[in-house]
Short mmCIF file of C-alpha atoms in Angstrom, two decimals:
data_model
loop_
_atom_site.label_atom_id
_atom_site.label_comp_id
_atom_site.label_asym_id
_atom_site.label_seq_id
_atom_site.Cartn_x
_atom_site.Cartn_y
_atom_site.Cartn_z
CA UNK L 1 168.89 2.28 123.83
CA UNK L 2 166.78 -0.05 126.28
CA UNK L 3 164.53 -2.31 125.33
CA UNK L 4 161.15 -3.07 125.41
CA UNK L 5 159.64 -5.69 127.23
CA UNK L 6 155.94 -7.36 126.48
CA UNK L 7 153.70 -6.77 123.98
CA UNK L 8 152.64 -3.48 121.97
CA UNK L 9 148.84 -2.76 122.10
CA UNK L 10 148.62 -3.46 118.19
CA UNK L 11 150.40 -7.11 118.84
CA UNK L 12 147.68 -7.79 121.50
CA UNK L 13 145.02 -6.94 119.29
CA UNK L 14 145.98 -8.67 116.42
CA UNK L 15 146.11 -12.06 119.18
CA UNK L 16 142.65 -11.53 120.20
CA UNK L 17 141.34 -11.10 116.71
CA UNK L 18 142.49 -14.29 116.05
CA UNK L 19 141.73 -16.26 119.05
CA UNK L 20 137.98 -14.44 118.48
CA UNK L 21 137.92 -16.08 114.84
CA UNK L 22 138.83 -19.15 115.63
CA UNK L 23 136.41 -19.34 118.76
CA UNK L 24 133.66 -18.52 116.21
CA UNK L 25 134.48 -21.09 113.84
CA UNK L 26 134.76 -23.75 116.38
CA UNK L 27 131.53 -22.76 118.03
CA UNK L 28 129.88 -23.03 114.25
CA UNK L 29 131.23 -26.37 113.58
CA UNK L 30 129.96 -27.93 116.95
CA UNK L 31 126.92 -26.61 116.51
CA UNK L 32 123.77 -28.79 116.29
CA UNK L 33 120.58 -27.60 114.50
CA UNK L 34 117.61 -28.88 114.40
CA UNK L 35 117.56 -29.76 110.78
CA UNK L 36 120.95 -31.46 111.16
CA UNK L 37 119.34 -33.76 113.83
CA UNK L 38 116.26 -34.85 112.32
CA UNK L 39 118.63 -35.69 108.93
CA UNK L 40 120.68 -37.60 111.37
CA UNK L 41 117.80 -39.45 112.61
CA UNK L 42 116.08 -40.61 109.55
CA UNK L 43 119.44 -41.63 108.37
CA UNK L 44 119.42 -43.96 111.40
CA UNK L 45 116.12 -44.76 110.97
CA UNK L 46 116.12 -45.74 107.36
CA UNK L 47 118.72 -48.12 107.67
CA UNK L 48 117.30 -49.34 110.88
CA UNK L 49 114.02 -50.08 108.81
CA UNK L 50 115.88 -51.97 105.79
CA UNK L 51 117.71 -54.11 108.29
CA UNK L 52 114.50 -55.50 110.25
CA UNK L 53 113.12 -55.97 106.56
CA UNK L 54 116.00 -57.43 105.55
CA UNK L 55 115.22 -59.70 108.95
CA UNK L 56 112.17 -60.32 108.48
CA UNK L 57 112.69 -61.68 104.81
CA UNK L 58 115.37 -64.32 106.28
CA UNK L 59 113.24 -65.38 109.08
CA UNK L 60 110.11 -65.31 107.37
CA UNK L 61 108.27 -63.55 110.58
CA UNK L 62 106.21 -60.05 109.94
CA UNK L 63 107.81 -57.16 111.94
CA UNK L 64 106.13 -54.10 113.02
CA UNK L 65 108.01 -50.74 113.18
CA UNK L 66 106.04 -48.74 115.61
CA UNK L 67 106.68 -45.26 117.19
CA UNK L 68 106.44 -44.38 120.54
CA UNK L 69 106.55 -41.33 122.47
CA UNK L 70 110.14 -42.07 123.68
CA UNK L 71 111.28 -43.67 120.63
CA UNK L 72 110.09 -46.64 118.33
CA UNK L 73 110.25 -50.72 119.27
CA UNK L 74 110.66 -53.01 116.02
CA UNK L 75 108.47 -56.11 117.16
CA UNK L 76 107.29 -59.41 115.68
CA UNK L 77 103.59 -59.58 114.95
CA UNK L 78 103.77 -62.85 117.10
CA UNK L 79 106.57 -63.10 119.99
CA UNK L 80 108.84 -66.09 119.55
CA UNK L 81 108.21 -69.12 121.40
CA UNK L 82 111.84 -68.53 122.83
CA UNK L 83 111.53 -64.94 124.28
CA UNK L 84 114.68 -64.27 125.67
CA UNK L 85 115.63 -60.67 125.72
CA UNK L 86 118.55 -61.85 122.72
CA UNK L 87 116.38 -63.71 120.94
CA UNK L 88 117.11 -62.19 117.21
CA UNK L 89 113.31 -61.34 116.68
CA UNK L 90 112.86 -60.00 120.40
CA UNK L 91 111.18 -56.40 120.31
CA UNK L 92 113.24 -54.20 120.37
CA UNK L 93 113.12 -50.47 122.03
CA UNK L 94 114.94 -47.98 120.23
CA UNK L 95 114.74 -43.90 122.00
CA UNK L 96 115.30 -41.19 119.79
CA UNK L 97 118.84 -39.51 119.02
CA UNK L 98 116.85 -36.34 120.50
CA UNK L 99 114.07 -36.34 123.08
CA UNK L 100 112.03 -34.09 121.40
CA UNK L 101 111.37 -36.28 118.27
CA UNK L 102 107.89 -37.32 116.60
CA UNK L 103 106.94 -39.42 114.10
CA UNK L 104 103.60 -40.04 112.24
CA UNK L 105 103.07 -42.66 109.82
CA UNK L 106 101.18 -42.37 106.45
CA UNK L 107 100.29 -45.01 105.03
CA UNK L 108 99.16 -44.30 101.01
CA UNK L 109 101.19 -43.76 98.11
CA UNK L 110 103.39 -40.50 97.87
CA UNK L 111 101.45 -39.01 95.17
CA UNK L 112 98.12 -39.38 96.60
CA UNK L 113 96.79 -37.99 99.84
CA UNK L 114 98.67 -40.00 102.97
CA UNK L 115 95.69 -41.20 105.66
CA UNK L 116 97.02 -40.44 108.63
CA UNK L 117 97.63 -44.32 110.50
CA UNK L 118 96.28 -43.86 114.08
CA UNK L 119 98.30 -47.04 115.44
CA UNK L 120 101.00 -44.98 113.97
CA UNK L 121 103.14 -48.44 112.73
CA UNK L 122 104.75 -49.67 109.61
CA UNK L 123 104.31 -53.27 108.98
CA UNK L 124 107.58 -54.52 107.36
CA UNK L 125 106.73 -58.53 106.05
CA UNK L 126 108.83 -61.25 104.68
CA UNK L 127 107.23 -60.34 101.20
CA UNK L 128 109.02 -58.52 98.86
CA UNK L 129 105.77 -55.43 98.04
CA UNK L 130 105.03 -54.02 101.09
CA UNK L 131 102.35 -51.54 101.64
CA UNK L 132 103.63 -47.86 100.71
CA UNK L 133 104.28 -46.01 103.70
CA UNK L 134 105.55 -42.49 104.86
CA UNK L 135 106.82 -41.88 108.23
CA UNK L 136 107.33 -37.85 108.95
CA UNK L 137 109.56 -36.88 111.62
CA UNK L 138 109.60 -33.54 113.08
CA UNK L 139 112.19 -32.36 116.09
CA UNK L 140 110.04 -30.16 118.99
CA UNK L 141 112.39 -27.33 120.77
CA UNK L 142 113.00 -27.58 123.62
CA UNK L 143 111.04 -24.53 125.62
CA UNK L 144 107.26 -24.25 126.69
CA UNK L 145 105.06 -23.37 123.75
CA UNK L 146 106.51 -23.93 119.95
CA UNK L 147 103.79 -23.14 116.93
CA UNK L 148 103.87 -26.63 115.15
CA UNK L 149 104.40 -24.51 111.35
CA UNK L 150 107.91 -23.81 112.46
CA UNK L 151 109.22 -27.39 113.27
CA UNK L 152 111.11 -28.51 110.84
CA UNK L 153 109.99 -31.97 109.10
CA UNK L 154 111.37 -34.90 107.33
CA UNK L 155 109.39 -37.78 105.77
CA UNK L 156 111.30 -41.15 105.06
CA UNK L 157 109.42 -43.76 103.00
CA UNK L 158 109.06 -46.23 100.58
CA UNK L 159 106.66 -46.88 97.77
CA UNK L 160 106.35 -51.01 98.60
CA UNK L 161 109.12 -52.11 96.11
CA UNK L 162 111.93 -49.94 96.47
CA UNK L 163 114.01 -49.72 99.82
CA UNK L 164 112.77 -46.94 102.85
CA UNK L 165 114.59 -43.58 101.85
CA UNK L 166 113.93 -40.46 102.51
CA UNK L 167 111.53 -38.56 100.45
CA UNK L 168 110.78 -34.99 99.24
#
């Protein structure tokens, strides 16, 4: 009897299935939504926010959290006499985890109706009650034309007393 050398058609099949599976589960996992990123950036942002509050009460200097197109820059209201680039209350420039990040700024209590802030900034002073504020991001696709109802949003706030979280 001789004997057979390589694989059967079944064995080969039964390889590919697998290496197919686990190709799809690897893809899934490494995948990066949308939603996923804008969670990951208020997460940053949020504890971005209580640390220049958290500055800002030890210094005793008013910061301003303001976004830009690019990103946001934390900033004292007045620049320090020393303004070295590491200077702790230099303003700082911060880009967004993903380029195609917004953010507006509300500034109103949650329950009533937010006024949009034009300067879109969030002023975060050495008090302890600061002014309720909402700041919702949303995450544009990349691609020419998107319709605005489909990005997905996420509002972070805080209602003055308690620390920036993020909000229904």
């Amino acid at each position: 009897m001789q004997r057979q050398r390589g694989l059967t058609l079944l064995e080969l099949l039964v390889v590919l299935a697998i290496i197919g599976v686990a190709m799809a589960g690897v893809s899934l996992s490494l995948r990066d939504t949308r939603q996923t990123q804008l969670e990951r950036e208020a997460q940053r942002l949020v504890a971005l926010l209580e640390a220049a509050r958290a500055q800002s009460r030890t210094s005793g200097v008013t910061l301003i959290w303001q976004a830009t197109p690019e990103g946001f820059v934390i900033r004292p209201t007045i620049p320090p006499a020393n303004s070295a680039a590491n200077h702790p209350l230099a303003a700082r420039n911060e880009p967004w985890l993903d380029a195609g990040t917004q953010a507006v700024v509300s500034t109103a209590a949650p329950t009533a109706n937010p006024n949009p802030n034009p300067n879109n900034f969030v002023v975060l002073g050495p008090e302890p009650i600061l002014v309720p504020a909402r700041i919702t991001l949303s995450v544009a696709a990349s691609g020419a034309s998107q319709n605005a109802q489909l990005m997905p949003t996420l509002s972070i706030g805080t209602d003055g007393l308690r620390p920036f979280q993020v909000v229904p």
